[in-house]
Amino acid sequence: MCGISLAVVAAALLAAANTAPAAAQTAAPAAPVVNDVTPANPDFQQIRIGYVEWKEKSLTLSLSQNPPDDLGVAGALSAIRDNNTTGTFTKQEFHLLVEPAKTLEEALAARQKLIDQGVVAIITDVPADAVLALADADADKAGILFNISAKDERLREEDCRANVFHIQPSHSMLADALAQYLVWKKWPRWFLLTGALPADQEWAEALKRAAGRFGGQIVEERVYSETDTARRTDSGHVQVQRQMPVFTQNAPAHDVVLVADDSEIFGTYVPFRTWDPRPVAGSAGLIPTTWTPNHEQWAGFQMQNRFGVLNTRPMQSLDINAWTAVRMVGDAATKAQSNELAKIREAMLDERFSVAAFKGEKLTIRKWNHQLRQPILLADGFSVVSVSPQEGFLHPNSLLDTMGYDEPETKCSF
C-alpha cells in the first residue's frame, strides 16, 4: 500500500513540474551533469543509469537536420532531472553516466566500464549488431538494456533478447502507423521509391507488409541505385531537379509517393520534384516518428518548453526515446522502493507497469518481445498532421497493437 501511495504522490509531483512556468523550473532541482556521481543527498538511494553513445553519426541531406552533439544524451539528462524531482519525496537520487563508442569493441568496453560503476540499466544508442553484442555480454540476460535507436525488426523477432527493451519503434510499427492514416484518408495507391542499402530495403518491406495488412496497394516499386550523393556541390540542386522527375515519370496511377530511405541518400529530394504532383510520405514529407519539435498536445508543449530552457534547442525523437528510458527506470524504482537492479526490473516487467510520455495514453511493454507500445506521430516538419493508431482499426486487447508484429505473429522466444 505504501508503494502505491509513493508512486501516486511522485507522479503528482512530476505532473506539477511539467505544468510549472519555465522560469520556475530552472530553480530546483539543479541541472544534472553527465558522469557526476557525487551524491547531493548522501542518505538517499543512489541510482546510476548508463548510456552508450555511438559517435559515428551519419550526415543528413538537410543541413538544418544535422544531429546536435548532445542528441539523445540531452533527453536522458532531462529525465534524470525529472526523476530527481520525484526523488526528493521518494528519497532516491539518479545519475547519468555516458560512455562513447565508435566500434563494437569500444561499445563492449563501454558497457563493462558502466557495469563496474554500478549502473542498474544501460541506454544504447548503437546499431543492431552492437545491441546484440551488448545484450549477449550479459550471460544470464538479467540486466536492463534500452534500445533507443535501432529500428531493425530482427531485434524484436528472431534475434530478440530478454534483457533488451525497445523504446524505438520498429520499422513495422512506423509503417503500420503511416499506412493506417493513408488508408483512412482513402489514398490507397502507393508508388514506392526504395533506397539501395539494407536499412532502406527493410523499411520498404515493412511498408509493403503494411499495404497488405490495411488495404493499401503498391502500384510499383523503384529502387534508387545510388548509395552516395553530392550533398554540398554548388550544382547539386540542378542535378536533383533534373534527376527526380525522370526517376519518377511514367508511374502507374497513384495517390501517394512512399519513400523508403533510412540511409539519407535521396529521400529529402523527393517532395516537389516528382513527375506527377503527389503527396510524399515515409522518409520524407509525412514522416512517422516518436517526436517532433512541433508536438504540443497532452502537455507536450510544456515538455518542449522545459527541454528548450535546459538545452537551448528543440527536442528530437532520439531525445524523447532516451527520456522515456530514464523515466521508466525512475518509475520502476519508485514502485519498487529500491535501487537494486533485480527489483527495478521486476517492477518494470509487472503487467501493471506503464509510463506517461506526452502521447495521450500510458505506454506499456509488450510481454512477447519487450517493445514499448506507443502512439506514433505523423509529422510534416511544421505540425503534427495526425497520431496513429487511427480510428476504425480494431484490436481485441490494445489499439496500439495494430502497429507492428502482434503476439500471434511474433518469432521472438525468450
mmCIF file of C-alpha atoms in Angstrom:
data_model
loop_
_atom_site.group_PDB
_atom_site.id
_atom_site.type_symbol
_atom_site.label_atom_id
_atom_site.label_comp_id
_atom_site.label_asym_id
_atom_site.label_seq_id
_atom_site.Cartn_x
_atom_site.Cartn_y
_atom_site.Cartn_z
ATOM 1 C CA MET A 1 0.000 0.000 0.000
ATOM 2 C CA CYS A 2 2.866 2.336 0.845
ATOM 3 C CA GLY A 3 4.440 1.734 -2.578
ATOM 4 C CA ILE A 4 1.229 2.699 -4.331
ATOM 5 C CA SER A 5 0.995 5.894 -2.304
ATOM 6 C CA LEU A 6 4.581 6.840 -3.065
ATOM 7 C CA ALA A 7 4.039 6.266 -6.768
ATOM 8 C CA VAL A 8 0.881 8.360 -6.829
ATOM 9 C CA VAL A 9 2.457 11.262 -4.967
ATOM 10 C CA ALA A 10 5.610 11.069 -7.087
ATOM 11 C CA ALA A 11 3.548 11.200 -10.258
ATOM 12 C CA ALA A 12 1.701 14.229 -8.933
ATOM 13 C CA LEU A 13 4.983 15.988 -8.199
ATOM 14 C CA LEU A 14 6.253 15.369 -11.721
ATOM 15 C CA ALA A 15 2.960 16.493 -13.226
ATOM 16 C CA ALA A 16 3.302 19.735 -11.310
ATOM 17 C CA ALA A 17 6.812 20.155 -12.679
ATOM 18 C CA ASN A 18 5.539 19.544 -16.205
ATOM 19 C CA THR A 19 2.983 22.326 -15.977
ATOM 20 C CA ALA A 20 5.013 24.841 -13.994
ATOM 21 C CA PRO A 21 6.257 28.017 -15.712
ATOM 22 C CA ALA A 22 9.597 27.551 -17.413
ATOM 23 C CA ALA A 23 11.319 30.152 -15.253
ATOM 24 C CA ALA A 24 10.266 28.393 -12.076
ATOM 25 C CA GLN A 25 11.534 25.055 -13.334
ATOM 26 C CA THR A 26 15.120 26.238 -13.628
ATOM 27 C CA ALA A 27 15.374 26.738 -9.866
ATOM 28 C CA ALA A 28 15.189 23.182 -8.496
ATOM 29 C CA PRO A 29 16.447 20.578 -8.657
ATOM 30 C CA ALA A 30 19.845 21.551 -10.006
ATOM 31 C CA ALA A 31 20.529 20.693 -13.630
ATOM 32 C CA PRO A 32 22.217 17.265 -13.738
ATOM 33 C CA VAL A 33 25.675 16.803 -15.198
ATOM 34 C CA VAL A 34 26.909 13.805 -17.173
ATOM 35 C CA ASN A 35 29.230 11.441 -15.242
ATOM 36 C CA ASP A 36 28.841 13.337 -11.968
ATOM 37 C CA VAL A 37 28.036 10.688 -9.355
ATOM 38 C CA THR A 38 28.643 12.845 -6.296
ATOM 39 C CA PRO A 39 25.543 12.423 -4.106
ATOM 40 C CA ALA A 40 23.624 15.636 -3.490
ATOM 41 C CA ASN A 41 21.742 13.737 -0.780
ATOM 42 C CA PRO A 42 24.006 11.013 0.639
ATOM 43 C CA ASP A 43 21.177 9.477 2.663
ATOM 44 C CA PHE A 44 19.086 8.877 -0.497
ATOM 45 C CA GLN A 45 19.190 5.669 -2.531
ATOM 46 C CA GLN A 46 21.694 6.261 -5.342
ATOM 47 C CA ILE A 47 20.623 5.014 -8.795
ATOM 48 C CA ARG A 48 23.041 5.168 -11.718
ATOM 49 C CA ILE A 49 21.943 4.808 -15.332
ATOM 50 C CA GLY A 50 24.451 4.169 -18.113
ATOM 51 C CA TYR A 51 24.399 5.390 -21.708
ATOM 52 C CA VAL A 52 26.472 4.000 -24.598
ATOM 53 C CA GLU A 53 26.601 6.743 -27.218
ATOM 54 C CA TRP A 54 27.503 5.822 -30.798
ATOM 55 C CA LYS A 55 29.815 8.518 -32.134
ATOM 56 C CA GLU A 56 29.712 7.502 -35.806
ATOM 57 C CA LYS A 57 26.885 9.834 -36.822
ATOM 58 C CA SER A 58 25.733 9.871 -40.441
ATOM 59 C CA LEU A 59 25.230 13.041 -42.439
ATOM 60 C CA THR A 60 21.728 14.234 -43.219
ATOM 61 C CA LEU A 61 20.672 15.606 -46.593
ATOM 62 C CA SER A 62 19.274 18.718 -44.928
ATOM 63 C CA LEU A 63 21.905 20.893 -43.264
ATOM 64 C CA SER A 64 19.365 22.049 -40.673
ATOM 65 C CA GLN A 65 18.725 18.426 -39.670
ATOM 66 C CA ASN A 66 22.311 17.518 -38.808
ATOM 67 C CA PRO A 67 22.238 15.988 -35.308
ATOM 68 C CA PRO A 68 23.427 18.118 -32.373
ATOM 69 C CA ASP A 69 26.367 16.802 -30.388
ATOM 70 C CA ASP A 70 24.172 16.041 -27.369
ATOM 71 C CA LEU A 71 21.364 14.302 -29.268
ATOM 72 C CA GLY A 72 19.809 11.675 -27.023
ATOM 73 C CA VAL A 73 22.026 12.477 -24.054
ATOM 74 C CA ALA A 74 20.166 15.757 -23.549
ATOM 75 C CA GLY A 75 16.886 13.851 -23.373
ATOM 76 C CA ALA A 76 18.320 11.439 -20.829
ATOM 77 C CA LEU A 77 19.615 14.308 -18.690
ATOM 78 C CA SER A 78 16.204 15.984 -18.785
ATOM 79 C CA ALA A 79 14.658 12.774 -17.486
ATOM 80 C CA ILE A 80 17.321 12.490 -14.777
ATOM 81 C CA ARG A 81 16.178 15.894 -13.593
ATOM 82 C CA ASP A 82 12.549 14.775 -13.676
ATOM 83 C CA ASN A 83 13.423 11.624 -11.739
ATOM 84 C CA ASN A 84 15.217 13.710 -9.141
ATOM 85 C CA THR A 85 12.155 15.931 -8.804
ATOM 86 C CA THR A 86 10.129 12.936 -7.650
ATOM 87 C CA GLY A 87 13.189 11.607 -5.853
ATOM 88 C CA THR A 88 13.089 14.477 -3.374
ATOM 89 C CA PHE A 89 9.984 12.767 -1.995
ATOM 90 C CA THR A 90 10.916 9.102 -2.539
ATOM 91 C CA LYS A 91 14.483 9.644 -1.280
ATOM 92 C CA GLN A 92 16.075 8.444 -4.478
ATOM 93 C CA GLU A 93 18.781 10.211 -6.465
ATOM 94 C CA PHE A 94 19.588 9.488 -10.113
ATOM 95 C CA HIS A 95 22.802 9.965 -12.088
ATOM 96 C CA LEU A 96 23.682 9.537 -15.776
ATOM 97 C CA LEU A 97 26.995 8.036 -16.882
ATOM 98 C CA VAL A 98 27.822 8.312 -20.593
ATOM 99 C CA GLU A 99 30.475 6.352 -22.479
ATOM 100 C CA PRO A 100 31.201 6.966 -26.197
ATOM 101 C CA ALA A 101 31.854 4.251 -28.762
ATOM 102 C CA LYS A 102 32.689 4.113 -32.460
ATOM 103 C CA THR A 103 33.228 0.368 -32.838
ATOM 104 C CA LEU A 104 31.750 -2.840 -31.485
ATOM 105 C CA GLU A 105 34.820 -3.380 -29.322
ATOM 106 C CA GLU A 106 34.538 0.112 -27.853
ATOM 107 C CA ALA A 107 30.847 -0.449 -27.137
ATOM 108 C CA LEU A 108 31.618 -3.634 -25.200
ATOM 109 C CA ALA A 109 34.360 -1.855 -23.256
ATOM 110 C CA ALA A 110 31.942 0.990 -22.504
ATOM 111 C CA ARG A 111 29.375 -1.487 -21.190
ATOM 112 C CA GLN A 112 31.896 -3.084 -18.857
ATOM 113 C CA LYS A 113 33.032 0.295 -17.563
ATOM 114 C CA LEU A 114 29.438 1.264 -16.812
ATOM 115 C CA ILE A 115 28.758 -2.070 -15.096
ATOM 116 C CA ASP A 116 31.872 -1.575 -12.966
ATOM 117 C CA GLN A 117 30.476 1.794 -11.882
ATOM 118 C CA GLY A 118 27.271 0.201 -10.647
ATOM 119 C CA VAL A 119 24.640 1.200 -13.202
ATOM 120 C CA VAL A 120 21.254 -0.540 -12.962
ATOM 121 C CA ALA A 121 20.384 -0.037 -16.645
ATOM 122 C CA ILE A 122 22.153 0.909 -19.861
ATOM 123 C CA ILE A 123 20.660 3.011 -22.645
ATOM 124 C CA THR A 124 22.063 2.028 -26.030
ATOM 125 C CA ASP A 125 22.194 4.383 -28.997
ATOM 126 C CA VAL A 126 24.055 1.895 -31.193
ATOM 127 C CA PRO A 127 23.450 -0.171 -34.377
ATOM 128 C CA ALA A 128 21.617 -3.501 -34.232
ATOM 129 C CA ASP A 129 24.737 -5.700 -34.185
ATOM 130 C CA ALA A 130 26.093 -3.725 -31.241
ATOM 131 C CA VAL A 131 22.765 -4.040 -29.394
ATOM 132 C CA LEU A 132 23.017 -7.821 -29.708
ATOM 133 C CA ALA A 133 26.659 -7.882 -28.619
ATOM 134 C CA LEU A 134 25.887 -5.790 -25.545
ATOM 135 C CA ALA A 135 22.902 -7.979 -24.709
ATOM 136 C CA ASP A 136 24.884 -11.201 -25.087
ATOM 137 C CA ALA A 137 27.664 -9.878 -22.853
ATOM 138 C CA ASP A 138 25.082 -10.275 -20.065
ATOM 139 C CA ALA A 139 25.293 -14.062 -19.724
ATOM 140 C CA ASP A 140 22.077 -14.638 -17.758
ATOM 141 C CA LYS A 141 20.110 -11.878 -19.565
ATOM 142 C CA ALA A 142 19.004 -10.452 -16.204
ATOM 143 C CA GLY A 143 20.064 -6.861 -16.876
ATOM 144 C CA ILE A 144 18.244 -3.925 -18.458
ATOM 145 C CA LEU A 145 19.293 -2.568 -21.861
ATOM 146 C CA PHE A 146 17.222 0.077 -23.611
ATOM 147 C CA ASN A 147 17.384 0.227 -27.408
ATOM 148 C CA ILE A 148 16.588 3.829 -28.324
ATOM 149 C CA SER A 149 17.666 3.976 -31.967
ATOM 150 C CA ALA A 150 17.788 0.644 -33.843
ATOM 151 C CA LYS A 151 14.599 0.004 -35.858
ATOM 152 C CA ASP A 152 15.655 -3.434 -37.123
ATOM 153 C CA GLU A 153 12.795 -5.916 -36.962
ATOM 154 C CA ARG A 154 15.065 -8.845 -36.106
ATOM 155 C CA LEU A 155 15.857 -7.335 -32.703
ATOM 156 C CA ARG A 156 12.185 -7.804 -31.777
ATOM 157 C CA GLU A 157 11.768 -11.110 -33.603
ATOM 158 C CA GLU A 158 14.241 -13.940 -34.256
ATOM 159 C CA ASP A 159 17.145 -12.073 -32.596
ATOM 160 C CA CYS A 160 15.205 -10.825 -29.562
ATOM 161 C CA ARG A 161 16.827 -10.843 -26.128
ATOM 162 C CA ALA A 162 15.120 -10.915 -22.729
ATOM 163 C CA ASN A 163 17.337 -8.147 -21.376
ATOM 164 C CA VAL A 164 16.594 -5.665 -24.194
ATOM 165 C CA PHE A 165 13.689 -3.224 -24.035
ATOM 166 C CA HIS A 166 12.886 -1.352 -27.227
ATOM 167 C CA ILE A 167 11.906 2.294 -26.858
ATOM 168 C CA GLN A 168 12.471 2.999 -30.557
ATOM 169 C CA PRO A 169 9.543 1.727 -32.639
ATOM 170 C CA SER A 170 10.397 -0.885 -35.241
ATOM 171 C CA HIS A 171 10.115 -0.358 -38.976
ATOM 172 C CA SER A 172 6.836 -2.297 -38.952
ATOM 173 C CA MET A 173 5.320 -0.083 -36.252
ATOM 174 C CA LEU A 174 6.228 3.063 -38.167
ATOM 175 C CA ALA A 175 4.986 1.621 -41.459
ATOM 176 C CA ASP A 176 1.688 0.478 -39.945
ATOM 177 C CA ALA A 177 1.144 3.892 -38.345
ATOM 178 C CA LEU A 178 1.615 5.602 -41.700
ATOM 179 C CA ALA A 179 -0.433 3.048 -43.645
ATOM 180 C CA GLN A 180 -3.407 3.416 -41.312
ATOM 181 C CA TYR A 181 -3.543 7.144 -41.945
ATOM 182 C CA LEU A 182 -3.189 6.849 -45.723
ATOM 183 C CA VAL A 183 -5.968 4.251 -45.852
ATOM 184 C CA TRP A 184 -8.136 6.386 -43.549
ATOM 185 C CA LYS A 185 -7.604 9.276 -45.996
ATOM 186 C CA LYS A 186 -8.683 6.944 -48.833
ATOM 187 C CA TRP A 187 -5.306 7.247 -50.547
ATOM 188 C CA PRO A 188 -4.707 3.510 -51.068
ATOM 189 C CA ARG A 189 -2.474 3.523 -54.191
ATOM 190 C CA TRP A 190 1.206 3.902 -53.341
ATOM 191 C CA PHE A 191 4.214 4.407 -55.609
ATOM 192 C CA LEU A 192 7.206 3.152 -53.602
ATOM 193 C CA LEU A 193 10.728 4.557 -54.026
ATOM 194 C CA THR A 194 13.325 2.455 -52.225
ATOM 195 C CA GLY A 195 16.973 3.070 -51.435
ATOM 196 C CA ALA A 196 19.647 0.515 -52.301
ATOM 197 C CA LEU A 197 21.078 -0.080 -48.814
ATOM 198 C CA PRO A 198 19.917 -2.825 -46.393
ATOM 199 C CA ALA A 199 18.179 -0.436 -43.974
ATOM 200 C CA ASP A 200 16.208 1.034 -46.864
ATOM 201 C CA GLN A 201 15.215 -2.426 -48.054
ATOM 202 C CA GLU A 202 13.912 -3.389 -44.605
ATOM 203 C CA TRP A 203 11.925 -0.152 -44.399
ATOM 204 C CA ALA A 204 10.454 -0.894 -47.830
ATOM 205 C CA GLU A 205 9.495 -4.428 -46.782
ATOM 206 C CA ALA A 206 7.697 -3.013 -43.747
ATOM 207 C CA LEU A 207 5.755 -0.605 -45.965
ATOM 208 C CA LYS A 208 4.793 -3.435 -48.319
ATOM 209 C CA ARG A 209 3.671 -5.533 -45.358
ATOM 210 C CA ALA A 210 1.589 -2.604 -44.107
ATOM 211 C CA ALA A 211 -0.069 -2.277 -47.503
ATOM 212 C CA GLY A 212 -1.139 -5.905 -47.326
ATOM 213 C CA ARG A 213 -2.449 -5.552 -43.785
ATOM 214 C CA PHE A 214 -4.534 -2.424 -44.192
ATOM 215 C CA GLY A 215 -5.749 -2.430 -47.779
ATOM 216 C CA GLY A 216 -3.079 -0.371 -49.496
ATOM 217 C CA GLN A 217 -1.636 -1.213 -52.902
ATOM 218 C CA ILE A 218 1.956 -0.814 -54.044
ATOM 219 C CA VAL A 219 1.367 0.049 -57.701
ATOM 220 C CA GLU A 220 5.095 -0.029 -58.461
ATOM 221 C CA GLU A 221 8.415 -0.100 -56.627
ATOM 222 C CA ARG A 222 11.534 1.588 -57.991
ATOM 223 C CA VAL A 223 14.995 1.349 -56.474
ATOM 224 C CA TYR A 224 17.213 4.420 -56.284
ATOM 225 C CA SER A 225 20.518 2.738 -57.041
ATOM 226 C CA GLU A 226 22.925 5.424 -55.815
ATOM 227 C CA THR A 227 24.478 4.794 -52.397
ATOM 228 C CA ASP A 228 26.060 8.216 -52.013
ATOM 229 C CA THR A 229 25.225 11.727 -53.128
ATOM 230 C CA ALA A 230 26.849 15.091 -53.856
ATOM 231 C CA ARG A 231 25.383 16.850 -50.838
ATOM 232 C CA ARG A 232 27.388 20.036 -50.867
ATOM 233 C CA THR A 233 28.204 20.753 -54.529
ATOM 234 C CA ASP A 234 27.161 24.095 -55.986
ATOM 235 C CA SER A 235 25.269 22.415 -58.820
ATOM 236 C CA GLY A 236 23.599 19.803 -56.618
ATOM 237 C CA HIS A 237 20.117 21.334 -56.762
ATOM 238 C CA VAL A 238 20.250 21.467 -60.569
ATOM 239 C CA GLN A 239 21.181 17.783 -60.786
ATOM 240 C CA VAL A 240 18.401 16.785 -58.388
ATOM 241 C CA GLN A 241 15.820 18.975 -60.116
ATOM 242 C CA ARG A 242 16.527 17.174 -63.384
ATOM 243 C CA GLN A 243 17.003 13.702 -61.944
ATOM 244 C CA MET A 244 13.937 13.235 -59.733
ATOM 245 C CA PRO A 245 11.255 13.917 -62.376
ATOM 246 C CA VAL A 246 12.953 11.436 -64.708
ATOM 247 C CA PHE A 247 13.273 8.865 -61.913
ATOM 248 C CA THR A 248 9.543 9.119 -61.104
ATOM 249 C CA GLN A 249 7.971 9.556 -64.548
ATOM 250 C CA ASN A 250 5.584 7.100 -66.231
ATOM 251 C CA ALA A 251 4.483 5.547 -62.950
ATOM 252 C CA PRO A 252 1.078 3.842 -62.752
ATOM 253 C CA ALA A 253 -1.778 5.900 -61.319
ATOM 254 C CA HIS A 254 -1.082 6.530 -57.638
ATOM 255 C CA ASP A 255 -2.287 8.654 -54.726
ATOM 256 C CA VAL A 256 0.935 8.939 -52.712
ATOM 257 C CA VAL A 257 4.668 8.550 -53.289
ATOM 258 C CA LEU A 258 6.190 6.466 -50.489
ATOM 259 C CA VAL A 259 9.908 6.871 -49.795
ATOM 260 C CA ALA A 260 11.981 4.204 -48.037
ATOM 261 C CA ASP A 261 15.310 5.946 -47.443
ATOM 262 C CA ASP A 262 16.582 5.245 -43.936
ATOM 263 C CA SER A 263 20.119 5.901 -45.192
ATOM 264 C CA GLU A 264 19.525 9.567 -46.088
ATOM 265 C CA ILE A 265 20.634 9.261 -49.706
ATOM 266 C CA PHE A 266 17.741 10.727 -51.690
ATOM 267 C CA GLY A 267 14.508 10.967 -49.686
ATOM 268 C CA THR A 268 14.676 14.663 -48.836
ATOM 269 C CA TYR A 269 14.940 15.418 -52.558
ATOM 270 C CA VAL A 270 11.628 13.769 -53.495
ATOM 271 C CA PRO A 271 8.921 16.262 -52.362
ATOM 272 C CA PHE A 272 8.030 18.850 -55.044
ATOM 273 C CA ARG A 273 10.301 17.141 -57.581
ATOM 274 C CA THR A 274 8.195 14.154 -58.681
ATOM 275 C CA TRP A 275 6.885 13.891 -62.251
ATOM 276 C CA ASP A 276 3.268 13.811 -61.071
ATOM 277 C CA PRO A 277 2.131 16.231 -58.343
ATOM 278 C CA ARG A 278 1.511 13.888 -55.418
ATOM 279 C CA PRO A 279 1.971 13.983 -51.635
ATOM 280 C CA VAL A 280 5.082 12.245 -50.305
ATOM 281 C CA ALA A 281 5.316 10.126 -47.154
ATOM 282 C CA GLY A 282 7.682 7.756 -45.377
ATOM 283 C CA SER A 283 11.264 9.018 -45.087
ATOM 284 C CA ALA A 284 10.210 12.450 -46.382
ATOM 285 C CA GLY A 285 7.056 14.543 -46.448
ATOM 286 C CA LEU A 286 4.716 12.948 -43.917
ATOM 287 C CA ILE A 287 7.037 11.087 -41.535
ATOM 288 C CA PRO A 288 6.064 8.624 -38.760
ATOM 289 C CA THR A 289 8.084 9.376 -35.629
ATOM 290 C CA THR A 290 8.137 9.256 -31.836
ATOM 291 C CA TRP A 291 8.551 13.017 -31.525
ATOM 292 C CA THR A 292 8.706 16.308 -33.374
ATOM 293 C CA PRO A 293 9.561 19.803 -32.097
ATOM 294 C CA ASN A 294 6.029 20.788 -33.132
ATOM 295 C CA HIS A 295 4.214 18.328 -30.852
ATOM 296 C CA GLU A 296 2.221 20.214 -28.221
ATOM 297 C CA GLN A 297 -0.753 18.050 -27.207
ATOM 298 C CA TRP A 298 -1.061 16.164 -23.914
ATOM 299 C CA ALA A 299 1.349 18.516 -22.103
ATOM 300 C CA GLY A 300 3.844 18.181 -24.954
ATOM 301 C CA PHE A 301 4.038 21.971 -25.120
ATOM 302 C CA GLN A 302 5.253 22.125 -21.516
ATOM 303 C CA MET A 303 7.805 19.399 -22.205
ATOM 304 C CA GLN A 304 9.087 21.284 -25.254
ATOM 305 C CA ASN A 305 9.490 24.433 -23.165
ATOM 306 C CA ARG A 306 11.301 22.696 -20.320
ATOM 307 C CA PHE A 307 13.649 20.928 -22.704
ATOM 308 C CA GLY A 308 14.345 24.160 -24.572
ATOM 309 C CA VAL A 309 15.215 26.003 -21.365
ATOM 310 C CA LEU A 310 17.689 23.293 -20.357
ATOM 311 C CA ASN A 311 19.253 22.692 -23.768
ATOM 312 C CA THR A 312 18.636 25.796 -25.935
ATOM 313 C CA ARG A 313 17.468 23.645 -28.852
ATOM 314 C CA PRO A 314 14.314 21.742 -29.835
ATOM 315 C CA MET A 315 13.646 18.234 -28.579
ATOM 316 C CA GLN A 316 14.060 15.483 -31.188
ATOM 317 C CA SER A 317 12.922 11.876 -31.429
ATOM 318 C CA LEU A 318 16.126 10.366 -30.009
ATOM 319 C CA ASP A 319 15.834 12.762 -27.063
ATOM 320 C CA ILE A 320 12.322 11.593 -26.195
ATOM 321 C CA ASN A 321 13.397 7.960 -26.586
ATOM 322 C CA ALA A 322 16.237 8.461 -24.109
ATOM 323 C CA TRP A 323 13.955 10.499 -21.836
ATOM 324 C CA THR A 324 11.399 7.680 -21.829
ATOM 325 C CA ALA A 325 14.011 5.054 -20.952
ATOM 326 C CA VAL A 326 15.277 7.050 -17.974
ATOM 327 C CA ARG A 327 11.729 7.756 -16.811
ATOM 328 C CA MET A 328 10.930 4.033 -16.978
ATOM 329 C CA VAL A 329 13.814 3.348 -14.609
ATOM 330 C CA GLY A 330 12.616 6.171 -12.376
ATOM 331 C CA ASP A 331 9.024 4.951 -12.260
ATOM 332 C CA ALA A 332 10.100 1.350 -11.660
ATOM 333 C CA ALA A 333 12.491 2.388 -8.877
ATOM 334 C CA THR A 334 9.706 4.398 -7.263
ATOM 335 C CA LYS A 335 7.313 1.455 -7.385
ATOM 336 C CA ALA A 336 9.970 -0.975 -6.136
ATOM 337 C CA GLN A 337 11.196 1.499 -3.489
ATOM 338 C CA SER A 338 14.635 0.142 -4.305
ATOM 339 C CA ASN A 339 17.853 0.891 -6.152
ATOM 340 C CA GLU A 340 18.557 -2.789 -6.816
ATOM 341 C CA LEU A 341 18.608 -3.885 -10.451
ATOM 342 C CA ALA A 342 16.586 -7.070 -9.876
ATOM 343 C CA LYS A 343 13.785 -5.245 -8.068
ATOM 344 C CA ILE A 344 13.676 -2.420 -10.620
ATOM 345 C CA ARG A 345 13.482 -4.952 -13.451
ATOM 346 C CA GLU A 346 10.751 -6.890 -11.658
ATOM 347 C CA ALA A 347 8.707 -3.701 -11.235
ATOM 348 C CA MET A 348 9.185 -2.781 -14.889
ATOM 349 C CA LEU A 349 8.013 -6.213 -16.047
ATOM 350 C CA ASP A 350 4.890 -6.108 -13.887
ATOM 351 C CA GLU A 351 1.857 -6.192 -16.197
ATOM 352 C CA ARG A 352 0.519 -3.057 -14.472
ATOM 353 C CA PHE A 353 3.640 -1.024 -15.217
ATOM 354 C CA SER A 354 3.300 1.973 -17.516
ATOM 355 C CA VAL A 355 4.988 5.277 -18.250
ATOM 356 C CA ALA A 356 3.492 8.613 -19.286
ATOM 357 C CA ALA A 357 5.279 10.316 -22.191
ATOM 358 C CA PHE A 358 3.069 13.095 -23.585
ATOM 359 C CA LYS A 359 1.294 10.793 -26.064
ATOM 360 C CA GLY A 360 -2.263 10.891 -24.728
ATOM 361 C CA GLU A 361 -2.149 7.467 -23.096
ATOM 362 C CA LYS A 362 0.136 5.362 -20.959
ATOM 363 C CA LEU A 363 2.910 3.429 -22.655
ATOM 364 C CA THR A 364 3.323 -0.243 -21.748
ATOM 365 C CA ILE A 365 5.710 -3.085 -22.568
ATOM 366 C CA ARG A 366 4.739 -5.914 -24.903
ATOM 367 C CA LYS A 367 5.438 -9.063 -22.940
ATOM 368 C CA TRP A 368 6.299 -11.136 -26.027
ATOM 369 C CA ASN A 369 9.232 -9.042 -27.304
ATOM 370 C CA HIS A 370 9.723 -6.121 -24.858
ATOM 371 C CA GLN A 371 8.752 -3.495 -27.429
ATOM 372 C CA LEU A 372 7.230 -0.375 -25.889
ATOM 373 C CA ARG A 373 3.679 0.208 -27.064
ATOM 374 C CA GLN A 374 3.141 3.827 -28.002
ATOM 375 C CA PRO A 375 1.185 6.119 -30.306
ATOM 376 C CA ILE A 376 3.120 7.234 -33.394
ATOM 377 C CA LEU A 377 3.132 10.869 -34.500
ATOM 378 C CA LEU A 378 2.750 11.647 -38.206
ATOM 379 C CA ALA A 379 4.558 14.925 -38.823
ATOM 380 C CA ASP A 380 5.416 17.079 -41.833
ATOM 381 C CA GLY A 381 8.146 19.243 -40.284
ATOM 382 C CA PHE A 382 5.747 22.041 -39.350
ATOM 383 C CA SER A 383 2.933 20.327 -37.458
ATOM 384 C CA VAL A 384 1.638 17.008 -36.205
ATOM 385 C CA VAL A 385 -0.733 16.003 -39.004
ATOM 386 C CA SER A 386 -2.178 13.026 -37.144
ATOM 387 C CA VAL A 387 -1.451 10.412 -34.486
ATOM 388 C CA SER A 388 -1.803 6.660 -35.041
ATOM 389 C CA PRO A 389 -3.445 4.259 -34.344
ATOM 390 C CA GLN A 390 -6.267 5.631 -36.463
ATOM 391 C CA GLU A 391 -9.977 5.423 -35.843
ATOM 392 C CA GLY A 392 -11.549 2.251 -37.201
ATOM 393 C CA PHE A 393 -8.572 -0.097 -36.841
ATOM 394 C CA LEU A 394 -9.542 -2.506 -34.081
ATOM 395 C CA HIS A 395 -7.723 -4.923 -31.787
ATOM 396 C CA PRO A 396 -9.092 -7.205 -29.029
ATOM 397 C CA ASN A 397 -6.551 -6.063 -26.428
ATOM 398 C CA SER A 398 -4.875 -2.756 -27.294
ATOM 399 C CA LEU A 399 -5.318 -0.498 -30.309
ATOM 400 C CA LEU A 400 -1.585 0.169 -30.066
ATOM 401 C CA ASP A 401 -1.037 -3.463 -31.043
ATOM 402 C CA THR A 402 -2.445 -2.737 -34.508
ATOM 403 C CA MET A 403 1.037 -1.341 -35.198
ATOM 404 C CA GLY A 404 3.918 -3.776 -35.520
ATOM 405 C CA TYR A 405 4.072 -7.547 -35.108
ATOM 406 C CA ASP A 406 1.326 -8.787 -32.798
ATOM 407 C CA GLU A 407 1.766 -11.655 -30.333
ATOM 408 C CA PRO A 408 0.351 -14.379 -32.658
ATOM 409 C CA GLU A 409 2.799 -13.259 -35.383
ATOM 410 C CA THR A 410 5.964 -12.997 -33.315
ATOM 411 C CA LYS A 411 9.069 -15.110 -33.842
ATOM 412 C CA CYS A 412 10.505 -13.968 -30.514
ATOM 413 C CA SER A 413 11.104 -16.555 -27.811
ATOM 414 C CA PHE A 414 12.938 -15.548 -24.661
#
